[in-house]
Amino acid sequence: MTIRLLPEGVVNRIAAGEVIERPASVVKELVENALDAGASRIEITVEDGGRTLVRVSDDGEGIAADELALALARHATSKLADDDDLLAIHSLGFRGEALPSIGAVSRLAIASRRKGADAAYEITVEGGDIAPIRPAARARGTELIVSDLFFATPARLKFLKSARAEMLAIGEVVDRLAMANPHVGFVLSSDGRIARRFEPDHEPGGLARLAAIMGPAFADNALAIDAQREGIRLSGFAGVPTEHRASAQHQYLFVNQRPVRDRLLQGAVRAAYQDLVAGGRHPMLALFLSIDPHEVDVNVHPTKAEVRFRDAGLVRGLIIGALKSALAGAGHRASSSVSEAALGAFRPEGGRPDGGAGRQLPLAVHGGGTSFYSRPHSPPPRGLAESAAAFQSPHHAAPRDDAAMGEAADAAPLGHARAQVHGTYIVAQTTDGLVIVDQHAAHERIVFERMKAALDNGGVKRQMLLVPEIVELDQAAIERVAERAGELGELGLVIERFGTGAMIVREVPALLGQADVQSLVRDLADELAELGHAVALKEKLGEICATLACHSSIRAGRRLSAPEMDALLRQMETTPHAGQCNHGRPTYVELKLTDIERLFGRR
Ligand code: ADP
Ligand code: MG
């Protein structure tokens, strides 16, 4: 066969294969065009999951009558002034591919009135055939109607999913673009029903829009992010680690207001939350990166969902740094929706205390929350000798009465311990409510944060055992532990071989209090077996600390005295990330007096 240039219709259908994958791609391209046209309101209507109809109507600047045909031509765009502009893209579109691609695989009608023009005009195209321009009735802006998508490419039609699945994808596209453009109003309707309605949100930060999309629980607890490094700005909101989800789907990332799915960005988020959220769980967040267009290449992929940064390390560092410092600043805060969930669970048996009009308990409406309660923390190992020593209290708080508490309470956000229940939970009274602390989870976090800080500052404080402890182990376990003796020493555990078949422990990490050394060493040996040889213990500090904390005197099931409990509360207040354990579960929940009053129908 001889070489020939393909006819334009075929070229467009090939391009359509890349750009227009499914109805959601049509919605994305058309809404992006409306945004590029400066629209302040965008209305999207779909039928049958977008298969039979996608209509997008805007109040933007419109298209001039004599440019309507050009808008349908391949590689025709109003968004690049000259070739150099490819390095400085300020618009969502620039490839001039969307309209010809859509026109090649569907029936497309465009009606538009250019700003300042005294009439509107319309052009239609069917499977690539363009009809002449006609006058139309339209006050302002542009409306595009895409009917019978893929009628011209039946193969693609077969790959469409159910109307419901396509509609889900369309909803996501609209959500992402709406998050990046809070000042623009959006209405999405599907088969005659309104699926989304976002009023224009002119507050800086766009938190109201984020709340509408990510849920009020996210917005109530989200940490504001605003950081800058070498001209790159990162803003947005990051969820507290206790507000996590099973997928990364609720991590919304934008570069110059363009929604992107980018490995580098996702990796940076993972790194920032690494110690705070369990593997397989994902925090929620919406982050907006503003960067000089010269520093980022958005022309990596036809759908422009991926980007490449000139200085990827700088961007990664900015994200990790900003998130980490926001999370550290959040201190012991846990998500309030957890308490909401708890309140739901507190509902008295035998019916709702509806107590008349308007009195309703706040039930958890957002996933995440309730599930914390169904997963108990790792139980303490059985059969341990109860260790008698007390947790070291920095200042010995005497049990106090209500009157004495008033003033002191401000300095003690987690309140003062009133009781311990089931040997596991500390109940503390705060100025305006009560706090229930999972003592084991809280202590595990404290151990972890202290170890991390100590390692950064040149070593963990050790405590010499008056009588060194001899631990009998099998040969394989001895080998494993001995091999790691140096690293364990840095973590505060001084251990060496002792004859055959045993090891001797001379010092333990001071912050463990009185540890059960025997079972601690045995469990560590097991832990090391699981970790394998290649991994440095410091990298697995979370696991190691969990093991250490399990054998300390604060573990679940251990009775604590009032000063011990207060000491733990005070340590939580000064420990970064004390609101969640190393697995991202909350270490405490708070009930405000107002919540308690609601439980009893007093409000
Ligand atoms: P691109 O967006 O990459 O420029 P498109 O094929 O999506 O390419 O659109 C082609 C051109 O049609 C745009 O450059 C723009 O000038 C015009 N256009 C498309 N949609 C609209 C709209 N809703 N309002 C105003 N102009 C539009
Ligand atoms: Mg476009």
XYZ file of C-alpha atoms and ligand atoms in Angstrom:
631
model
C 0.000 0.000 0.000
C 1.149 3.528 -0.684
C 1.465 6.110 2.050
C -1.308 8.711 2.140
C -2.550 11.377 4.538
C -5.683 10.315 6.403
C -8.877 12.273 5.731
C -9.748 14.781 8.451
C -12.833 12.797 9.566
C -10.711 9.719 10.275
C -8.063 11.793 12.062
C -10.745 13.292 14.272
C -12.178 9.914 15.123
C -8.707 8.685 16.055
C -8.209 11.743 18.260
C -11.656 11.207 19.743
C -10.482 7.770 20.826
C -7.937 9.458 23.081
C -9.764 12.544 24.236
C -13.335 11.293 24.449
C -13.292 8.026 26.278
C -16.771 8.144 27.781
C -19.592 10.632 28.452
C -17.695 12.039 31.435
C -14.916 13.123 29.059
C -17.451 15.111 27.051
C -18.657 16.800 30.221
C -15.074 17.541 31.239
C -14.131 19.112 27.911
C -17.295 21.181 27.638
C -17.231 22.439 31.217
C -13.545 23.308 30.857
C -14.385 25.310 27.740
C -17.116 27.147 29.646
C -14.660 27.929 32.455
C -12.053 29.122 29.958
C -14.773 31.385 28.510
C -15.116 33.063 31.916
C -18.565 31.682 32.743
C -20.045 32.439 36.157
C -22.856 29.891 35.875
C -22.690 26.537 34.146
C -25.609 24.207 33.667
C -25.046 20.583 32.733
C -27.886 18.299 31.703
C -27.441 14.630 30.890
C -29.763 11.834 29.918
C -29.175 8.113 30.087
C -25.761 8.557 31.696
C -24.769 10.949 28.914
C -25.210 8.396 26.152
C -28.209 10.077 24.523
C -27.647 13.642 25.695
C -25.049 15.928 27.248
C -25.940 19.610 27.250
C -23.667 22.268 28.716
C -24.782 25.838 28.801
C -22.802 28.830 30.087
C -22.899 32.610 30.387
C -19.326 33.105 29.210
C -17.931 35.314 26.495
C -19.363 33.265 23.626
C -18.073 32.480 20.156
C -18.263 34.973 17.250
C -20.460 33.885 14.352
C -17.572 33.798 11.916
C -15.559 31.578 14.248
C -18.178 28.913 14.883
C -16.966 26.744 12.029
C -13.387 27.249 13.105
C -14.178 26.051 16.622
C -14.989 22.692 15.033
C -11.798 22.518 13.038
C -8.934 20.428 14.256
C -6.137 22.195 16.133
C -8.089 25.435 16.126
C -7.959 27.257 19.436
C -8.304 30.787 20.728
C -6.130 29.966 23.729
C -2.608 30.040 22.354
C -1.444 33.366 20.921
C 1.780 32.005 19.471
C 3.873 28.860 19.673
C 5.854 29.988 22.684
C 2.691 29.947 24.730
C 2.914 26.179 25.029
C 5.331 26.879 27.847
C 2.931 29.178 29.633
C -0.545 27.747 29.627
C -3.093 29.694 31.612
C -6.241 28.031 30.298
C -7.654 24.548 30.756
C -7.767 23.927 27.003
C -5.147 24.660 24.367
C -4.994 21.648 22.068
C -8.024 22.539 19.951
C -9.076 18.908 19.884
C -12.211 18.551 21.947
C -14.918 19.978 19.707
C -13.750 18.329 16.451
C -13.351 15.035 18.340
C -16.834 15.209 19.844
C -18.252 16.312 16.478
C -16.657 13.295 14.812
C -18.369 10.710 17.036
C -21.757 12.250 17.843
C -24.350 14.797 16.762
C -23.174 18.161 18.052
C -24.928 21.517 18.039
C -23.302 24.750 19.232
C -25.382 27.870 19.772
C -23.561 30.965 20.934
C -23.813 34.698 21.240
C -20.526 36.509 21.439
C -20.352 39.164 24.132
C -21.428 42.474 22.574
C -22.892 40.812 19.450
C -26.511 41.596 18.630
C -27.517 38.077 17.620
C -26.801 34.413 18.361
C -25.845 31.755 15.823
C -25.850 28.031 15.680
C -23.801 25.374 13.922
C -24.342 21.618 13.837
C -22.145 18.686 12.964
C -23.091 15.000 12.645
C -20.468 12.330 12.559
C -18.032 14.891 11.212
C -20.305 16.530 8.603
C -20.654 20.261 9.300
C -23.903 22.062 8.336
C -24.064 25.788 7.477
C -24.466 28.402 10.218
C -28.013 29.492 11.149
C -29.354 32.272 13.357
C -30.412 31.086 16.825
C -32.213 32.453 19.853
C -29.864 32.902 22.778
C -29.373 35.882 25.105
C -25.752 35.257 26.017
C -23.048 32.681 26.331
C -22.786 29.291 24.688
C -24.762 26.073 24.699
C -23.434 22.807 23.377
C -25.695 19.836 22.828
C -24.125 16.443 22.269
C -26.625 13.769 21.259
C -26.118 10.090 20.560
C -22.510 9.950 21.622
C -20.460 7.309 19.776
C -23.251 6.610 17.262
C -20.525 6.987 14.649
C -18.157 4.599 16.454
C -20.248 1.592 17.541
C -17.201 -0.205 18.935
C -16.771 2.490 21.574
C -20.477 2.461 22.303
C -20.204 -1.162 23.375
C -17.682 -0.308 26.057
C -19.929 2.135 27.859
C -20.878 1.082 31.339
C -24.336 1.323 32.854
C -26.014 4.727 32.892
C -25.484 4.763 36.646
C -21.750 4.144 36.397
C -21.353 6.778 33.695
C -23.338 9.213 35.797
C -21.029 8.577 38.769
C -18.056 9.454 36.604
C -19.801 12.590 35.357
C -20.573 13.634 38.926
C -16.898 13.262 39.827
C -15.779 15.374 36.896
C -18.205 18.129 37.862
C -17.164 17.911 41.527
C -13.491 18.330 40.706
C -14.003 21.272 38.409
C -16.427 22.845 40.875
C -13.892 22.539 43.710
C -11.298 24.357 41.654
C -13.767 27.101 40.725
C -15.795 27.933 43.817
C -16.847 31.339 42.468
C -18.711 29.648 39.605
C -22.225 28.262 40.105
C -22.930 24.748 38.806
C -26.108 22.770 38.297
C -25.948 19.172 37.125
C -29.166 17.365 36.301
C -29.656 13.834 35.151
C -32.846 12.469 33.613
C -34.831 15.412 34.922
C -33.468 15.296 38.475
C -30.957 17.681 39.980
C -27.826 15.764 40.967
C -25.677 18.735 42.058
C -26.329 22.351 42.757
C -23.404 24.498 43.814
C -24.122 28.151 44.442
C -21.257 30.556 43.728
C -19.013 30.723 46.794
C -17.120 33.980 47.068
C -15.472 33.348 50.433
C -11.713 33.098 50.055
C -10.527 29.530 50.441
C -13.676 27.977 49.037
C -14.339 25.914 52.140
C -18.113 26.090 51.649
C -17.745 24.514 48.224
C -15.431 21.843 49.611
C -17.944 21.123 52.372
C -20.678 20.702 49.768
C -18.599 18.094 47.978
C -16.471 16.408 50.636
C -19.046 16.562 53.400
C -19.452 18.823 56.426
C -17.407 16.487 58.636
C -14.396 17.088 56.446
C -14.879 20.828 56.495
C -15.443 20.960 60.269
C -12.153 19.260 61.005
C -9.992 20.191 58.053
C -6.695 21.931 58.646
C -6.070 24.991 56.508
C -2.939 24.733 54.407
C -1.133 27.776 53.111
C 2.552 27.522 52.350
C 4.935 28.969 49.875
C 8.360 27.983 48.629
C 10.321 29.647 45.850
C 7.273 31.179 44.231
C 5.164 28.019 44.410
C 2.108 28.264 46.610
C 0.189 25.430 48.183
C -3.223 26.134 49.664
C -6.314 24.154 50.521
C -7.435 21.907 53.327
C -6.137 18.666 54.741
C -8.279 16.267 56.705
C -7.309 15.217 60.207
C -5.854 11.701 60.101
C -8.781 10.165 61.970
C -11.034 11.099 59.053
C -9.752 8.464 56.638
C -11.183 6.452 53.797
C -10.557 3.123 52.111
C -9.459 4.723 48.855
C -7.487 7.752 47.753
C -10.515 8.891 45.795
C -11.136 11.712 48.241
C -7.749 13.239 47.703
C -8.324 16.092 45.349
C -5.285 17.722 43.842
C -5.163 20.701 41.553
C -2.368 22.399 39.687
C -3.209 25.928 38.564
C -6.874 25.057 39.045
C -6.609 22.001 36.866
C -7.715 18.764 38.540
C -4.881 16.260 38.219
C -4.108 12.734 39.274
C -0.416 12.777 39.748
C 1.849 10.130 41.232
C 4.284 12.657 42.616
C 1.550 14.561 44.423
C -0.076 11.395 45.722
C 3.284 10.105 46.919
C 3.963 13.336 48.782
C 0.599 13.104 50.537
C 1.314 9.513 51.505
C 4.684 10.470 52.906
C 3.238 13.314 54.966
C 0.602 11.117 56.611
C 2.809 8.061 56.804
C 2.948 7.699 60.561
C -0.601 8.833 61.133
C -2.797 6.672 58.974
C -2.682 2.891 58.762
C -1.580 1.253 55.539
C -4.483 0.866 53.146
C -6.337 3.876 54.587
C -6.246 7.319 53.012
C -6.752 10.780 54.411
C -9.105 13.205 52.682
C -7.790 16.450 51.319
C -8.117 19.139 48.695
C -4.847 20.818 47.767
C -4.285 23.563 45.269
C -0.874 24.232 43.833
C -0.241 27.566 42.126
C 2.911 27.535 40.117
C 4.408 29.568 37.299
C 3.154 27.806 34.141
C 6.742 27.716 32.896
C 7.581 25.396 35.778
C 5.032 22.738 34.884
C 4.229 20.826 31.720
C 0.538 20.011 31.388
C 0.925 18.719 27.857
C 1.833 15.193 28.909
C -1.384 13.451 27.993
C -4.361 14.313 25.753
C -6.720 14.478 28.735
C -4.222 16.641 30.639
C -4.834 14.744 33.875
C -1.100 14.276 34.382
C 1.506 16.958 34.763
C 5.271 17.130 34.944
C 7.135 19.551 37.166
C 10.454 21.059 36.244
C 11.583 20.763 39.862
C 9.688 17.799 41.220
C 11.734 17.657 44.425
C 10.807 21.210 45.304
C 7.093 20.527 44.870
C 7.292 17.313 46.857
C 9.158 19.037 49.663
C 6.643 21.855 49.773
C 3.697 19.480 50.047
C 5.247 17.214 52.661
C 6.502 20.161 54.702
C 3.207 22.036 54.633
C 1.128 18.989 55.503
C 3.438 17.831 58.258
C 3.538 21.177 59.953
C -0.250 21.561 59.747
C -0.712 18.089 61.183
C 1.785 18.702 63.963
C 0.061 22.010 64.738
C -3.222 20.174 65.104
C -1.708 18.537 68.169
C -4.084 16.287 69.995
C -7.106 17.177 67.900
C -9.139 14.241 66.719
C -12.031 14.441 64.361
C -15.251 15.691 65.914
C -17.253 13.353 63.763
C -15.917 10.560 65.900
C -17.699 12.062 68.847
C -20.779 12.464 66.704
C -20.560 8.785 65.929
C -20.174 8.016 69.599
C -23.214 10.066 70.392
C -25.185 8.029 67.908
C -24.055 4.883 69.668
C -25.058 6.329 73.029
C -28.677 6.422 71.971
C -30.660 4.952 74.843
C -32.159 1.593 74.173
C -35.891 1.343 73.719
C -36.325 4.086 71.211
C -35.170 7.459 70.111
C -35.336 10.191 72.660
C -36.967 12.463 70.167
C -38.563 14.408 72.955
C -40.723 16.453 70.632
C -40.156 18.561 67.587
C -36.632 19.265 66.432
C -34.897 17.211 69.068
C -32.723 14.766 67.292
C -29.487 13.176 68.214
C -26.700 13.889 65.821
C -26.074 10.542 64.190
C -22.893 9.902 62.323
C -23.481 10.559 58.681
C -19.961 10.251 57.419
C -18.380 6.836 56.957
C -15.085 6.653 58.821
C -16.466 7.753 62.139
C -18.504 4.820 63.284
C -16.080 2.214 62.089
C -13.510 3.225 64.685
C -15.661 1.633 67.277
C -15.951 -1.716 65.670
C -12.213 -2.211 65.509
C -10.739 -2.613 68.951
C -7.122 -1.774 69.559
C -4.738 -4.651 69.639
C -5.475 -6.480 72.833
C -2.750 -6.774 75.437
C -0.834 -10.010 75.428
C -2.321 -12.461 77.853
C -0.644 -13.962 80.815
C 1.760 -11.152 81.523
C 2.940 -10.618 85.016
C 1.329 -7.458 86.212
C 4.064 -4.899 86.569
C 3.796 -2.868 89.664
C 5.768 0.224 88.851
C 3.996 3.470 88.201
C 4.035 5.517 85.080
C 6.409 8.393 85.672
C 4.436 11.527 86.318
C 6.203 14.826 85.596
C 4.299 16.521 88.384
C 2.217 14.601 90.792
C -1.276 15.906 90.434
C -3.369 15.336 93.485
C -6.962 14.235 92.978
C -8.996 17.410 92.913
C -12.550 18.454 93.404
C -14.772 20.332 90.985
C -14.173 23.716 92.517
C -10.434 23.427 92.279
C -10.683 22.389 88.677
C -12.213 25.484 87.195
C -9.100 27.593 86.634
C -6.676 24.799 85.974
C -8.872 23.356 83.267
C -7.957 25.945 80.665
C -4.383 24.820 80.746
C -5.539 21.234 80.460
C -7.624 20.759 77.329
C -7.943 17.053 77.992
C -9.167 17.724 81.501
C -8.503 15.831 84.702
C -8.905 12.129 85.214
C -11.965 11.180 87.235
C -12.030 7.436 86.752
C -10.658 4.497 84.891
C -13.105 2.010 83.462
C -12.473 -1.595 82.463
C -8.800 -1.046 83.142
C -8.612 0.444 79.669
C -10.314 3.810 79.412
C -9.645 6.999 81.286
C -12.632 9.247 81.863
C -11.570 12.858 82.323
C -13.588 15.945 83.077
C -12.900 19.015 80.955
C -14.199 22.576 81.372
C -17.155 21.932 79.126
C -17.562 18.196 78.871
C -15.780 14.923 79.251
C -13.119 13.016 77.443
C -12.694 9.262 77.185
C -9.142 8.175 76.471
C -8.025 4.806 75.206
C -4.999 4.603 77.466
C -3.148 2.026 75.430
C -3.629 3.778 72.107
C -2.680 7.128 73.614
C 0.422 5.756 75.245
C 1.472 4.012 72.065
C 1.341 7.348 70.288
C 3.330 9.070 72.991
C 6.021 6.395 72.894
C 6.189 6.710 69.137
C 6.466 10.493 69.043
C 9.054 10.535 71.823
C 11.142 7.898 70.125
C 11.017 9.799 66.876
C 12.029 13.045 68.552
C 14.735 11.320 70.593
C 16.190 9.634 67.528
C 16.399 12.997 65.796
C 18.128 14.444 68.835
C 20.780 11.818 69.209
C 19.313 8.904 71.081
C 16.582 7.539 73.257
C 16.921 7.866 77.001
C 17.607 4.530 78.624
C 16.929 3.204 82.031
C 19.267 0.687 83.599
C 17.639 -2.411 85.042
C 18.673 -2.995 88.644
C 18.696 -6.680 87.970
C 19.453 -7.465 84.316
C 16.816 -9.669 82.807
C 17.761 -12.966 81.197
C 15.454 -14.047 78.383
C 15.538 -17.546 76.969
C 14.961 -17.708 73.248
C 15.356 -20.225 70.454
C 18.486 -20.004 68.348
C 16.841 -18.378 65.325
C 15.314 -15.675 67.487
C 18.657 -15.026 69.184
C 20.324 -14.616 65.794
C 17.687 -12.168 64.660
C 17.795 -10.055 67.782
C 21.594 -10.114 68.060
C 21.909 -8.952 64.480
C 19.807 -5.923 65.377
C 21.407 -5.253 68.772
C 23.037 -2.037 67.542
C 19.803 -0.618 66.216
C 17.878 -1.709 69.296
C 20.457 0.072 71.435
C 19.679 3.304 69.622
C 16.020 2.734 70.435
C 16.948 2.340 74.094
C 17.026 -1.413 74.463
C 20.457 -2.733 75.435
C 20.539 -6.451 74.805
C 23.267 -9.005 74.133
C 23.867 -12.735 73.879
C 24.055 -14.614 77.159
C 25.612 -18.060 77.000
C 23.768 -20.384 74.651
C 20.024 -20.164 74.289
C 19.539 -16.854 76.093
C 20.002 -13.098 75.885
C 20.445 -10.540 78.590
C 18.719 -7.179 78.745
C 20.580 -4.487 80.689
C 18.727 -1.313 79.817
C 15.270 -0.450 78.475
C 13.793 2.749 76.980
C 13.031 5.020 79.932
C 9.710 6.143 78.556
C 8.263 2.657 78.801
C 8.028 2.879 82.541
C 8.319 -0.583 84.008
C 8.213 -2.885 81.027
C 7.560 -6.594 80.944
C 10.965 -7.356 79.488
C 10.490 -11.079 78.921
C 7.523 -10.893 76.629
C 8.768 -7.650 75.111
C 11.905 -9.341 73.824
C 9.989 -12.369 72.578
C 7.530 -10.194 70.683
C 10.329 -8.078 69.285
C 11.989 -11.237 67.980
C 8.740 -12.130 66.210
C 8.411 -8.621 64.881
C 11.960 -8.772 63.494
C 11.176 -12.035 61.740
C 8.283 -10.363 60.002
C 10.266 -7.301 59.037
C 12.998 -9.285 57.301
C 16.610 -8.244 57.038
C 16.493 -5.386 54.612
C 14.380 -2.934 56.573
C 15.902 -0.502 59.045
C 14.122 -0.500 62.379
C 13.822 3.251 62.273
C 11.731 2.941 59.167
C 9.413 0.592 60.990
C 9.359 2.662 64.109
C 5.562 2.593 64.230
C 5.513 -1.192 64.504
C 8.429 -1.318 66.928
C 6.847 1.283 69.174
C 3.537 -0.547 69.068
C 5.346 -3.643 70.286
C 7.206 -1.701 72.969
C 4.082 0.091 74.152
C 2.228 -3.198 74.387
C 4.588 -4.266 77.135
C 4.763 -1.119 79.108
C 2.897 -0.405 82.288
C 0.283 1.721 80.499
C -1.055 -1.018 78.292
C -4.739 -1.809 78.226
C -5.918 -3.842 81.183
C -3.535 -2.166 83.633
C -5.007 -0.203 86.511
C -3.678 3.307 86.746
C -3.644 5.641 89.701
C -5.085 9.159 89.440
C -1.650 10.796 89.136
C -0.654 8.291 86.493
C -3.771 9.050 84.490
C -3.310 12.793 84.793
C 0.302 12.422 83.763
C -0.789 10.562 80.671
C -3.315 13.276 79.798
C -0.692 16.005 80.216
C 1.701 14.077 78.000
C -0.953 13.709 75.346
C -1.435 17.459 75.305
C 2.190 18.078 74.548
C 2.656 15.220 72.137
C 2.237 15.937 68.445
C -0.482 13.900 66.754
C -1.748 12.601 70.068
C -5.298 12.582 68.700
C -4.713 9.334 66.901
C -2.742 6.183 67.532
C -0.083 4.927 65.129
C -2.814 3.242 63.106
C -4.853 6.379 62.590
C -7.526 5.448 65.091
C -8.514 8.066 67.622
C -6.906 7.921 71.020
C -9.712 9.791 72.683
C -13.244 11.009 72.092
C -14.806 14.079 73.545
C -18.375 14.683 74.602
C -19.330 18.305 75.189
C -21.774 19.082 77.956
C -24.168 20.217 75.260
C -23.949 16.768 73.696
C -24.616 15.123 77.008
C -27.570 17.407 77.548
C -28.908 16.420 74.168
C -28.598 12.768 75.121
C -30.887 13.417 78.047
C -33.304 15.523 76.068
C -32.376 18.667 77.986
C -31.768 20.524 74.758
P -9.443 24.189 23.188
O -10.309 24.293 24.381
O -8.273 23.312 23.415
O -9.078 25.506 22.626
P -11.793 23.053 21.960
O -11.933 22.148 20.804
O -12.276 22.570 23.259
O -10.257 23.437 22.026
O -12.506 24.435 21.635
C -12.136 25.141 20.484
C -12.389 26.617 20.645
O -13.799 26.869 20.683
C -11.847 27.204 21.902
O -10.503 27.598 21.777
C -12.756 28.406 22.127
O -12.322 29.518 21.409
C -14.067 27.950 21.517
N -15.033 27.520 22.536
C -15.359 26.255 22.825
N -16.298 26.199 23.814
C -16.559 27.477 24.155
C -17.440 28.109 25.106
N -18.236 27.397 25.906
N -17.451 29.470 25.156
C -16.649 30.182 24.361
N -15.813 29.653 23.450
C -15.753 28.316 23.329
Mg -11.397 22.741 25.227
